Amino acid sequence: AVVAHVVASGAGFVEDLDESFKENRKDDIWLVDFYAPWCGHCKKLEPVWNEVGIEMRNMGSPVKVGKMDATSFSSIASEFGVRGYPTIKLLKGDLAYNYRGPRTKDDIIEFANRVAGPLIRPLPSQHMFEHVQKRHRVLFVYVGGESPLKEKYIEVASELIVYTYFFSASEDVLPEYVTLPELPAVMVFKDGTYFVYDEYEDGDLSSWINRERFQGYLHVDGFTLYELGDTGKLVAIAVIDDKNSSVEHTRLKSIIQEVARDYRDHFHRDFQFGHMDGNDYINSLLMDDLTIPTIVVLNTSNQQYFLPDRHIESTEDMVQFINNILDGTAEAQGGDGLLQRIKRIIYDAKSTVVSVFKSSPLLGCFLFGLPLGVISIMCYGICTADTEGEAFEHEGAKKESGDRELTDEGSEEEQEEEKNGKYTELSDGELKQKDITEKKKD
C-alpha cells in the first residue's frame, strides 16, 4: 500500500505531455521521458521516473519532469530525434541533450542538474574548490582570463556537459601542490593527482577531455563500456567475480590497477583499465564463453578483442601483453567483417530462442512451434498439389499421344489406298497401250 501510494503521488509530479508541449516548453527546462505503452523497458522505468519527479520537486529544481507517449505524438518525438524507447532528453531552449547513463534515480537527477545549470561553474575560493573536489571524482578546470583557449573550452563544455562538469578558477584558488607551466591552462583533477592539457602532445581539446573524463581505473558495466567507445581507447578488463575473494580473482584485479597507476604515462592515451563483475555481458559481446577470472582487451570501435596467449602472472606479463597489442604482434579476434556479422545474427537468434525456452517452455513451444507447424502444412500442401498436377498432365499427355497415333494410322491407310489407286490406273493405261501396239504390228 505504501509503494502504491508513493507511485501514485509521484505520478502527480510528472506531467503527461501532448501536442501543445512543442509551443509551451520554450520558457522552461524540461526533462522528458519519451515512451511507448507496449515497451517493457518503459514500464520498468516508470516507477523510477515518478521518483525523479518527486525528488526534483522537493529540491526546488527549475527542471520540470514530463513524459510523452511517442507513439501517439510521433511527429513531435521525431522532431526531437527519438529513435528508440525509452528515450530521456533534457530540453533547454533550442538544445536537446540525450541521457545515456544508467536508469537509476540518482544518475538521472545528477544528469538533469548538471545540464540544466551553467556550462562553466566558477570556483571563487579554496574552500569551494575543496568542496567540489570531494564531490566529483573527475574535475575539469579552466585557469586564466579571456583567451581563445577559454572560447574553445566553452565550446567543448556545451558538447560534453552531458558527461561531466566544467569549472573555472583563478590561480590562487588552486591547491598549493599545483604548478602550471603557463596561463591560460586547462586541467583535470582525478586519481589523486592532476594533469595539464598540452595542445602539442594531446591534440584537440575536445578529444583530450573526452579521453580524460574517466578515472584511470573503473568498475566497468554495460553502460560504461558503451560510453568508453566514444574515447577511441582500447579497454583492458579483468573479468572476475566480485563475490569471490580467492587469490586468483584478487591478483588479476590488482595487476590491472597497478598497470593503470604505474604506467599511466605510457598507456593512458591508448588504454582504459578496469574490471567487470561476471562474464555474462562479456560472453554476449564476444560470442564466446570466457572462463573467469581472465583478462580481455576490447577494441570497441571495430568489435575486435585480444586474449593473452599465456597466463598473466605479474604486472610485467600484463605490460608485455599490452606492448604486443600496440606493436601488432598480438592476435586480434572478432571484428565487424561479414563472417562476424553472420555469426552475430546466428548467435543472437540462438540466444533469444534459448532464453525464451528457459524462461517459459510453453510460451517457447507456442511461439516457435505454431509458425513451424503452419509452414510445414503449407509445404505439404504445395508438394501434394504439384504431384497431383503432374499426374493429371501425364494422363492428358498419354491420351493425346494415343489420339495422335490413331490419326497417324488413318493417314497411312489413306496414303496406301492412294498409292494402290495410282498403281491401278497406271496398269490399265499400260495395258491399253500394249493392245494398240500389238494391233499395229498385226
Tab-separated table of C-alpha atoms in Angstrom:
chain	number	residue	atom	x	y	z
A	1	ALA	CA	0.000	0.000	0.000
A	2	VAL	CA	2.857	2.355	0.832
A	3	VAL	CA	4.557	1.622	-2.509
A	4	ALA	CA	1.303	2.158	-4.378
A	5	HIS	CA	0.807	5.474	-2.570
A	6	VAL	CA	4.348	6.626	-3.440
A	7	VAL	CA	3.920	5.671	-7.091
A	8	ALA	CA	0.549	7.410	-7.290
A	9	SER	CA	1.843	10.557	-5.612
A	10	GLY	CA	4.949	10.509	-7.815
A	11	ALA	CA	2.790	10.421	-10.928
A	12	GLY	CA	1.382	13.770	-9.824
A	13	PHE	CA	4.813	15.380	-10.181
A	14	VAL	CA	5.278	14.046	-13.712
A	15	GLU	CA	3.253	15.839	-16.383
A	16	ASP	CA	1.641	13.967	-19.268
A	17	LEU	CA	2.606	15.920	-22.376
A	18	ASP	CA	0.643	16.319	-25.617
A	19	GLU	CA	0.911	18.251	-28.906
A	20	SER	CA	0.757	21.617	-27.078
A	21	PHE	CA	4.128	20.864	-25.459
A	22	LYS	CA	6.023	21.921	-28.578
A	23	GLU	CA	4.901	25.553	-28.199
A	24	ASN	CA	4.649	25.769	-24.409
A	25	ARG	CA	8.072	24.366	-23.487
A	26	LYS	CA	10.276	27.236	-24.709
A	27	ASP	CA	10.359	29.235	-21.479
A	28	ASP	CA	11.159	26.250	-19.245
A	29	ILE	CA	13.726	23.482	-18.863
A	30	TRP	CA	12.195	20.034	-19.313
A	31	LEU	CA	13.344	16.524	-18.511
A	32	VAL	CA	11.201	14.269	-20.692
A	33	ASP	CA	10.753	10.526	-20.969
A	34	PHE	CA	9.608	9.546	-24.474
A	35	TYR	CA	7.991	6.126	-24.095
A	36	ALA	CA	5.818	3.541	-25.842
A	37	PRO	CA	2.908	1.910	-23.935
A	38	TRP	CA	3.891	-1.589	-25.074
A	39	CYS	CA	7.616	-1.212	-24.226
A	40	GLY	CA	8.789	-3.404	-21.320
A	41	HIS	CA	11.805	-1.178	-20.548
A	42	CYS	CA	9.476	1.841	-20.412
A	43	LYS	CA	7.231	0.112	-17.869
A	44	LYS	CA	10.296	-0.733	-15.799
A	45	LEU	CA	11.423	2.910	-15.881
A	46	GLU	CA	8.008	4.305	-14.868
A	47	PRO	CA	8.328	3.981	-11.040
A	48	VAL	CA	11.893	5.357	-11.228
A	49	TRP	CA	10.617	8.269	-13.301
A	50	ASN	CA	7.943	9.029	-10.715
A	51	GLU	CA	10.635	9.101	-8.017
A	52	VAL	CA	12.644	11.517	-10.167
A	53	GLY	CA	9.591	13.789	-10.376
A	54	ILE	CA	9.174	13.771	-6.592
A	55	GLU	CA	12.854	14.440	-5.893
A	56	MET	CA	13.154	17.270	-8.425
A	57	ARG	CA	10.081	18.976	-6.994
A	58	ASN	CA	11.227	18.561	-3.372
A	59	MET	CA	14.678	20.054	-4.059
A	60	GLY	CA	13.118	23.062	-5.761
A	61	SER	CA	14.768	22.365	-9.100
A	62	PRO	CA	13.749	24.604	-12.021
A	63	VAL	CA	13.627	21.477	-14.199
A	64	LYS	CA	10.127	20.236	-14.968
A	65	VAL	CA	9.638	16.492	-15.361
A	66	GLY	CA	7.292	15.098	-18.001
A	67	LYS	CA	6.572	12.071	-20.140
A	68	MET	CA	5.197	11.721	-23.661
A	69	ASP	CA	3.681	8.776	-25.496
A	70	ALA	CA	5.930	8.834	-28.564
A	71	THR	CA	3.576	6.526	-30.488
A	72	SER	CA	0.608	8.896	-30.112
A	73	PHE	CA	2.667	12.040	-30.808
A	74	SER	CA	5.154	10.564	-33.251
A	75	SER	CA	5.710	13.792	-35.200
A	76	ILE	CA	6.890	15.667	-32.074
A	77	ALA	CA	9.040	12.734	-30.965
A	78	SER	CA	10.583	12.587	-34.429
A	79	GLU	CA	11.472	16.305	-34.303
A	80	PHE	CA	13.395	15.676	-31.087
A	81	GLY	CA	15.271	12.776	-32.677
A	82	VAL	CA	13.611	9.942	-30.758
A	83	ARG	CA	14.630	6.613	-32.335
A	84	GLY	CA	14.009	4.111	-29.536
A	85	TYR	CA	12.122	3.644	-26.275
A	86	PRO	CA	12.535	4.838	-23.656
A	87	THR	CA	14.482	7.954	-24.666
A	88	ILE	CA	15.368	10.513	-21.972
A	89	LYS	CA	16.137	14.074	-23.058
A	90	LEU	CA	16.720	17.366	-21.298
A	91	LEU	CA	15.320	20.214	-23.382
A	92	LYS	CA	16.879	23.598	-22.707
A	93	GLY	CA	15.986	26.385	-25.113
A	94	ASP	CA	16.777	25.199	-28.617
A	95	LEU	CA	19.108	22.468	-27.348
A	96	ALA	CA	18.224	18.834	-26.663
A	97	TYR	CA	20.620	16.728	-24.581
A	98	ASN	CA	20.421	12.918	-24.639
A	99	TYR	CA	20.800	10.896	-21.458
A	100	ARG	CA	22.668	7.606	-21.998
A	101	GLY	CA	23.593	6.593	-18.453
A	102	PRO	CA	22.160	4.057	-16.007
A	103	ARG	CA	18.418	4.366	-15.485
A	104	THR	CA	18.551	4.999	-11.763
A	105	LYS	CA	17.015	7.900	-9.876
A	106	ASP	CA	20.303	9.352	-8.650
A	107	ASP	CA	22.052	9.155	-12.024
A	108	ILE	CA	19.144	10.770	-13.875
A	109	ILE	CA	18.846	13.592	-11.322
A	110	GLU	CA	22.608	14.186	-11.468
A	111	PHE	CA	22.378	14.477	-15.248
A	112	ALA	CA	19.450	16.910	-15.059
A	113	ASN	CA	21.117	19.185	-12.507
A	114	ARG	CA	24.406	19.214	-14.405
A	115	VAL	CA	22.940	20.036	-17.813
A	116	ALA	CA	20.323	22.489	-16.521
A	117	GLY	CA	22.933	24.629	-14.768
A	118	PRO	CA	25.568	26.927	-16.270
A	119	LEU	CA	28.082	25.442	-18.687
A	120	ILE	CA	31.054	26.796	-16.719
A	121	ARG	CA	30.709	26.956	-12.919
A	122	PRO	CA	33.049	29.417	-11.136
A	123	LEU	CA	35.092	28.386	-8.072
A	124	PRO	CA	35.604	31.615	-6.121
A	125	SER	CA	37.558	30.235	-3.132
A	126	GLN	CA	39.821	27.415	-1.969
A	127	HIS	CA	37.075	26.187	0.347
A	128	MET	CA	34.671	25.888	-2.581
A	129	PHE	CA	37.355	24.160	-4.650
A	130	GLU	CA	37.926	21.560	-1.913
A	131	HIS	CA	34.192	21.014	-1.502
A	132	VAL	CA	33.698	20.404	-5.247
A	133	GLN	CA	36.765	18.164	-5.464
A	134	LYS	CA	35.320	15.893	-2.750
A	135	ARG	CA	32.046	15.562	-4.647
A	136	HIS	CA	33.481	14.809	-8.097
A	137	ARG	CA	35.936	12.076	-8.979
A	138	VAL	CA	36.865	13.840	-12.228
A	139	LEU	CA	37.093	17.639	-12.312
A	140	PHE	CA	37.919	19.870	-15.313
A	141	VAL	CA	39.089	23.396	-14.524
A	142	TYR	CA	39.998	26.357	-16.722
A	143	VAL	CA	42.529	28.751	-15.169
A	144	GLY	CA	43.160	32.216	-16.625
A	145	GLY	CA	41.388	35.149	-18.236
A	146	GLU	CA	39.754	35.654	-21.610
A	147	SER	CA	41.553	33.808	-24.399
A	148	PRO	CA	40.980	31.625	-27.483
A	149	LEU	CA	41.569	28.615	-25.209
A	150	LYS	CA	38.665	29.693	-22.998
A	151	GLU	CA	36.388	30.058	-26.039
A	152	LYS	CA	37.329	26.545	-27.105
A	153	TYR	CA	36.767	25.321	-23.534
A	154	ILE	CA	33.234	26.786	-23.520
A	155	GLU	CA	32.524	25.205	-26.906
A	156	VAL	CA	33.633	21.779	-25.693
A	157	ALA	CA	31.619	22.181	-22.476
A	158	SER	CA	28.417	22.762	-24.480
A	159	GLU	CA	29.031	19.424	-26.200
A	160	LEU	CA	30.247	17.283	-23.286
A	161	ILE	CA	28.227	18.705	-20.388
A	162	VAL	CA	26.094	15.537	-20.641
A	163	TYR	CA	29.076	13.596	-19.256
A	164	THR	CA	30.943	15.783	-16.783
A	165	TYR	CA	31.159	19.155	-15.007
A	166	PHE	CA	33.237	22.108	-16.164
A	167	PHE	CA	34.644	24.751	-13.787
A	168	SER	CA	36.794	27.878	-13.901
A	169	ALA	CA	39.047	29.321	-11.224
A	170	SER	CA	41.867	31.787	-10.659
A	171	GLU	CA	45.401	30.542	-9.962
A	172	ASP	CA	45.317	31.477	-6.266
A	173	VAL	CA	42.288	29.197	-5.697
A	174	LEU	CA	44.177	26.069	-6.742
A	175	PRO	CA	45.791	23.751	-4.156
A	176	GLU	CA	49.390	24.545	-3.219
A	177	TYR	CA	50.778	21.386	-4.810
A	178	VAL	CA	49.624	22.535	-8.269
A	179	THR	CA	52.193	24.154	-10.552
A	180	LEU	CA	51.326	25.461	-14.001
A	181	PRO	CA	53.919	25.984	-16.748
A	182	GLU	CA	51.876	28.822	-18.257
A	183	LEU	CA	48.485	30.540	-18.311
A	184	PRO	CA	45.820	30.126	-19.501
A	185	ALA	CA	45.547	26.391	-18.856
A	186	VAL	CA	43.014	23.562	-18.745
A	187	MET	CA	43.468	20.913	-16.059
A	188	VAL	CA	41.834	17.683	-14.971
A	189	PHE	CA	41.904	16.535	-11.333
A	190	LYS	CA	41.470	12.786	-10.840
A	191	ASP	CA	43.083	9.674	-9.349
A	192	GLY	CA	44.531	11.755	-6.508
A	193	THR	CA	46.567	13.996	-8.812
A	194	TYR	CA	46.180	16.396	-11.746
A	195	PHE	CA	47.148	16.624	-15.425
A	196	VAL	CA	47.548	19.715	-17.582
A	197	TYR	CA	46.359	19.846	-21.180
A	198	ASP	CA	49.149	20.257	-23.746
A	199	GLU	CA	47.942	21.062	-27.232
A	200	TYR	CA	51.104	19.739	-28.912
A	201	GLU	CA	51.093	16.395	-27.112
A	202	ASP	CA	47.373	15.879	-26.504
A	203	GLY	CA	45.906	17.199	-29.744
A	204	ASP	CA	42.399	18.618	-29.946
A	205	LEU	CA	40.930	19.849	-26.630
A	206	SER	CA	37.607	18.090	-27.211
A	207	SER	CA	39.320	14.745	-27.845
A	208	TRP	CA	41.532	15.187	-24.771
A	209	ILE	CA	38.610	15.954	-22.459
A	210	ASN	CA	36.638	13.043	-23.932
A	211	ARG	CA	39.557	10.698	-23.178
A	212	GLU	CA	40.228	12.081	-19.704
A	213	ARG	CA	36.650	12.215	-18.389
A	214	PHE	CA	37.036	8.765	-16.833
A	215	GLN	CA	39.177	7.706	-13.915
A	216	GLY	CA	42.254	5.677	-14.752
A	217	TYR	CA	40.642	2.542	-13.290
A	218	LEU	CA	36.914	1.796	-13.423
A	219	HIS	CA	34.311	-0.737	-12.409
A	220	VAL	CA	33.067	-1.406	-15.944
A	221	ASP	CA	29.468	-2.308	-16.773
A	222	GLY	CA	27.442	-2.250	-19.984
A	223	PHE	CA	26.677	1.482	-19.850
A	224	THR	CA	30.276	2.418	-19.041
A	225	LEU	CA	31.630	0.228	-21.820
A	226	TYR	CA	29.231	1.890	-24.261
A	227	GLU	CA	30.481	5.349	-23.255
A	228	LEU	CA	34.109	4.238	-23.425
A	229	GLY	CA	33.541	3.549	-27.106
A	230	ASP	CA	33.496	7.324	-27.687
A	231	THR	CA	37.012	7.752	-26.308
A	232	GLY	CA	38.706	5.682	-29.019
A	233	LYS	CA	40.688	3.779	-26.367
A	234	LEU	CA	41.226	0.053	-26.020
A	235	VAL	CA	39.663	-1.266	-22.812
A	236	ALA	CA	41.729	-3.692	-20.702
A	237	ILE	CA	39.410	-5.547	-18.318
A	238	ALA	CA	39.913	-8.101	-15.574
A	239	VAL	CA	36.793	-10.286	-15.767
A	240	ILE	CA	36.265	-11.558	-12.232
A	241	ASP	CA	33.611	-12.449	-9.674
A	242	ASP	CA	33.416	-9.644	-7.105
A	243	LYS	CA	31.973	-12.064	-4.550
A	244	ASN	CA	34.883	-14.440	-4.975
A	245	SER	CA	37.739	-13.460	-2.685
A	246	SER	CA	40.151	-16.141	-3.902
A	247	VAL	CA	43.780	-15.259	-4.624
A	248	GLU	CA	43.418	-15.550	-8.416
A	249	HIS	CA	40.470	-13.120	-8.666
A	250	THR	CA	42.118	-10.604	-6.364
A	251	ARG	CA	45.505	-10.905	-8.095
A	252	LEU	CA	44.232	-10.150	-11.622
A	253	LYS	CA	42.312	-7.125	-10.371
A	254	SER	CA	45.403	-5.840	-8.564
A	255	ILE	CA	47.569	-6.312	-11.671
A	256	ILE	CA	45.214	-4.156	-13.774
A	257	GLN	CA	45.126	-1.485	-11.055
A	258	GLU	CA	48.915	-1.373	-10.818
A	259	VAL	CA	49.349	-1.029	-14.574
A	260	ALA	CA	46.749	1.776	-14.672
A	261	ARG	CA	48.544	3.641	-11.868
A	262	ASP	CA	52.230	2.971	-12.511
A	263	TYR	CA	52.228	3.031	-16.322
A	264	ARG	CA	49.833	5.899	-16.917
A	265	ASP	CA	52.360	7.953	-18.885
A	266	HIS	CA	52.954	5.015	-21.233
A	267	PHE	CA	49.409	3.791	-21.857
A	268	HIS	CA	46.758	6.347	-20.846
A	269	ARG	CA	46.372	7.758	-24.381
A	270	ASP	CA	45.587	4.318	-25.812
A	271	PHE	CA	44.145	2.265	-22.942
A	272	GLN	CA	41.409	2.402	-20.330
A	273	PHE	CA	41.674	-0.029	-17.410
A	274	GLY	CA	39.069	-1.605	-15.171
A	275	HIS	CA	37.330	-4.783	-14.016
A	276	MET	CA	33.953	-6.337	-14.783
A	277	ASP	CA	31.870	-8.396	-12.371
A	278	GLY	CA	30.867	-11.682	-14.024
A	279	ASN	CA	31.222	-12.871	-17.605
A	280	ASP	CA	27.607	-12.839	-18.840
A	281	TYR	CA	27.843	-9.484	-20.591
A	282	ILE	CA	31.329	-10.098	-21.960
A	283	ASN	CA	30.270	-13.533	-23.278
A	284	SER	CA	27.403	-11.993	-25.258
A	285	LEU	CA	29.756	-9.315	-26.553
A	286	LEU	CA	32.452	-11.745	-27.686
A	287	MET	CA	30.045	-14.589	-28.641
A	288	ASP	CA	32.261	-16.893	-26.617
A	289	ASP	CA	32.347	-18.464	-23.152
A	290	LEU	CA	35.207	-16.976	-21.142
A	291	THR	CA	36.335	-18.801	-18.042
A	292	ILE	CA	36.791	-16.377	-15.150
A	293	PRO	CA	38.972	-14.979	-13.811
A	294	THR	CA	40.597	-13.807	-17.024
A	295	ILE	CA	41.826	-10.701	-18.824
A	296	VAL	CA	40.496	-9.394	-22.128
A	297	VAL	CA	41.290	-6.258	-24.123
A	298	LEU	CA	38.425	-4.835	-26.184
A	299	ASN	CA	38.523	-2.560	-29.208
A	300	THR	CA	35.019	-1.083	-29.066
A	301	SER	CA	35.432	0.749	-32.384
A	302	ASN	CA	35.570	-2.424	-34.519
A	303	GLN	CA	34.474	-5.145	-32.041
A	304	GLN	CA	37.869	-6.842	-32.032
A	305	TYR	CA	39.287	-8.325	-28.852
A	306	PHE	CA	42.584	-9.737	-27.604
A	307	LEU	CA	43.160	-12.613	-25.198
A	308	PRO	CA	46.584	-13.276	-23.637
A	309	ASP	CA	48.376	-16.269	-25.160
A	310	ARG	CA	49.756	-17.252	-21.760
A	311	HIS	CA	48.734	-16.907	-18.133
A	312	ILE	CA	49.172	-13.394	-16.678
A	313	GLU	CA	51.216	-13.912	-13.529
A	314	SER	CA	52.552	-10.417	-12.860
A	315	THR	CA	52.447	-6.746	-13.818
A	316	GLU	CA	55.348	-7.335	-16.187
A	317	ASP	CA	53.323	-10.008	-18.044
A	318	MET	CA	50.447	-7.564	-18.435
A	319	VAL	CA	52.744	-4.806	-19.688
A	320	GLN	CA	54.244	-7.207	-22.232
A	321	PHE	CA	50.758	-8.228	-23.383
A	322	ILE	CA	49.792	-4.554	-23.895
A	323	ASN	CA	53.015	-3.839	-25.794
A	324	ASN	CA	52.300	-6.819	-28.061
A	325	ILE	CA	48.917	-5.319	-28.876
A	326	LEU	CA	50.458	-1.927	-29.624
A	327	ASP	CA	53.134	-3.312	-31.931
A	328	GLY	CA	50.703	-5.618	-33.741
A	329	THR	CA	52.169	-8.973	-32.691
A	330	ALA	CA	49.146	-9.984	-30.580
A	331	GLU	CA	46.444	-11.863	-32.500
A	332	ALA	CA	43.178	-9.957	-32.859
A	333	GLN	CA	39.931	-11.929	-32.738
A	334	GLY	CA	36.373	-10.975	-33.629
A	335	GLY	CA	35.816	-7.808	-35.647
A	336	ASP	CA	32.986	-6.395	-37.728
A	337	GLY	CA	33.563	-8.298	-41.007
A	338	LEU	CA	30.870	-10.111	-42.973
A	339	LEU	CA	31.501	-13.512	-41.366
A	340	GLN	CA	31.367	-11.979	-37.895
A	341	ARG	CA	28.091	-10.253	-38.713
A	342	ILE	CA	26.589	-13.525	-39.878
A	343	LYS	CA	27.890	-15.172	-36.720
A	344	ARG	CA	26.317	-12.371	-34.665
A	345	ILE	CA	22.912	-12.897	-36.305
A	346	ILE	CA	23.048	-16.634	-35.629
A	347	TYR	CA	24.278	-16.104	-32.072
A	348	ASP	CA	21.566	-13.540	-31.253
A	349	ALA	CA	18.860	-15.771	-32.733
A	350	LYS	CA	20.122	-18.774	-30.771
A	351	SER	CA	20.366	-16.740	-27.548
A	352	THR	CA	16.830	-15.443	-27.993
A	353	VAL	CA	15.383	-18.918	-28.565
A	354	VAL	CA	17.267	-20.386	-25.604
A	355	SER	CA	16.253	-17.548	-23.272
A	356	VAL	CA	12.592	-17.879	-24.255
A	357	PHE	CA	12.556	-21.630	-23.671
A	358	LYS	CA	14.392	-21.257	-20.358
A	359	SER	CA	12.035	-18.604	-19.035
A	360	SER	CA	8.820	-20.178	-20.360
A	361	PRO	CA	8.943	-23.535	-22.171
A	362	LEU	CA	5.230	-23.486	-23.017
A	363	LEU	CA	5.450	-19.998	-24.474
A	364	GLY	CA	8.527	-21.059	-26.473
A	365	CYS	CA	6.699	-24.077	-27.894
A	366	PHE	CA	3.785	-21.871	-28.871
A	367	LEU	CA	5.853	-19.063	-30.394
A	368	PHE	CA	8.139	-21.307	-32.418
A	369	GLY	CA	6.012	-24.450	-32.807
A	370	LEU	CA	2.956	-22.724	-34.280
A	371	PRO	CA	4.805	-20.969	-37.147
A	372	LEU	CA	6.756	-24.144	-37.914
A	373	GLY	CA	3.524	-26.135	-37.987
A	374	VAL	CA	1.873	-23.664	-40.344
A	375	ILE	CA	4.914	-23.635	-42.621
A	376	SER	CA	5.003	-27.447	-42.629
A	377	ILE	CA	1.337	-27.651	-43.625
A	378	MET	CA	1.867	-25.110	-46.395
A	379	CYS	CA	4.887	-27.010	-47.735
A	380	TYR	CA	2.950	-30.291	-47.625
A	381	GLY	CA	0.045	-28.697	-49.478
A	382	ILE	CA	2.340	-27.252	-52.138
A	383	CYS	CA	4.143	-30.567	-52.677
A	384	THR	CA	0.866	-32.513	-52.827
A	385	ALA	CA	-0.644	-30.071	-55.295
A	386	ASP	CA	2.387	-30.358	-57.550
A	387	THR	CA	2.252	-34.177	-57.527
A	388	GLU	CA	-1.463	-34.293	-58.444
A	389	GLY	CA	-0.920	-31.702	-61.184
A	390	GLU	CA	1.925	-33.714	-62.659
A	391	ALA	CA	-0.201	-36.890	-62.650
A	392	PHE	CA	-3.061	-35.083	-64.388
A	393	GLU	CA	-0.709	-33.660	-67.021
A	394	HIS	CA	0.791	-37.130	-67.570
A	395	GLU	CA	-2.633	-38.708	-68.173
A	396	GLY	CA	-3.591	-35.899	-70.539
A	397	ALA	CA	-0.349	-36.264	-72.466
A	398	LYS	CA	-0.847	-40.030	-72.718
A	399	LYS	CA	-4.377	-39.628	-74.069
A	400	GLU	CA	-3.259	-37.015	-76.603
A	401	SER	CA	-0.438	-39.309	-77.728
A	402	GLY	CA	-2.907	-42.163	-78.255
A	403	ASP	CA	-5.184	-39.988	-80.358
A	404	ARG	CA	-2.242	-38.838	-82.418
A	405	GLU	CA	-1.269	-42.486	-83.093
A	406	LEU	CA	-4.779	-43.260	-84.243
A	407	THR	CA	-4.810	-40.263	-86.555
A	408	ASP	CA	-1.438	-41.158	-87.978
A	409	GLU	CA	-2.540	-44.738	-88.697
A	410	GLY	CA	-5.579	-43.484	-90.606
A	411	SER	CA	-3.398	-41.294	-92.699
A	412	GLU	CA	-1.098	-44.148	-93.607
A	413	GLU	CA	-4.028	-46.295	-94.743
A	414	GLU	CA	-5.346	-43.474	-96.888
A	415	GLN	CA	-1.919	-42.966	-98.383
A	416	GLU	CA	-1.668	-46.681	-99.108
A	417	GLU	CA	-5.040	-46.635	-100.814
A	418	GLU	CA	-3.963	-43.656	-102.907
A	419	LYS	CA	-0.799	-45.465	-103.939
A	420	ASN	CA	-2.765	-48.561	-104.832
A	421	GLY	CA	-5.212	-46.447	-106.822
A	422	LYS	CA	-2.417	-44.810	-108.773
A	423	TYR	CA	-0.827	-48.186	-109.411
A	424	THR	CA	-4.119	-49.494	-110.768
A	425	GLU	CA	-4.587	-46.506	-113.103
A	426	LEU	CA	-1.091	-46.802	-114.499
A	427	SER	CA	-1.503	-50.515	-115.063
A	428	ASP	CA	-4.717	-50.057	-117.125
A	429	GLY	CA	-3.033	-47.420	-119.316
A	430	GLU	CA	-0.090	-49.633	-119.946
A	431	LEU	CA	-2.405	-52.472	-120.938
A	432	LYS	CA	-4.289	-50.275	-123.452
A	433	GLN	CA	-1.004	-49.051	-124.977
A	434	LYS	CA	0.147	-52.637	-125.299
A	435	ASP	CA	-3.052	-53.620	-127.132
A	436	ILE	CA	-2.683	-50.746	-129.675
A	437	THR	CA	0.933	-51.659	-130.352
A	438	GLU	CA	0.033	-55.275	-130.960
A	439	LYS	CA	-2.774	-54.273	-133.344
A	440	LYS	CA	-0.351	-52.118	-135.394
A	441	LYS	CA	2.068	-54.997	-135.618
A	442	ASP	CA	-0.714	-57.210	-136.886
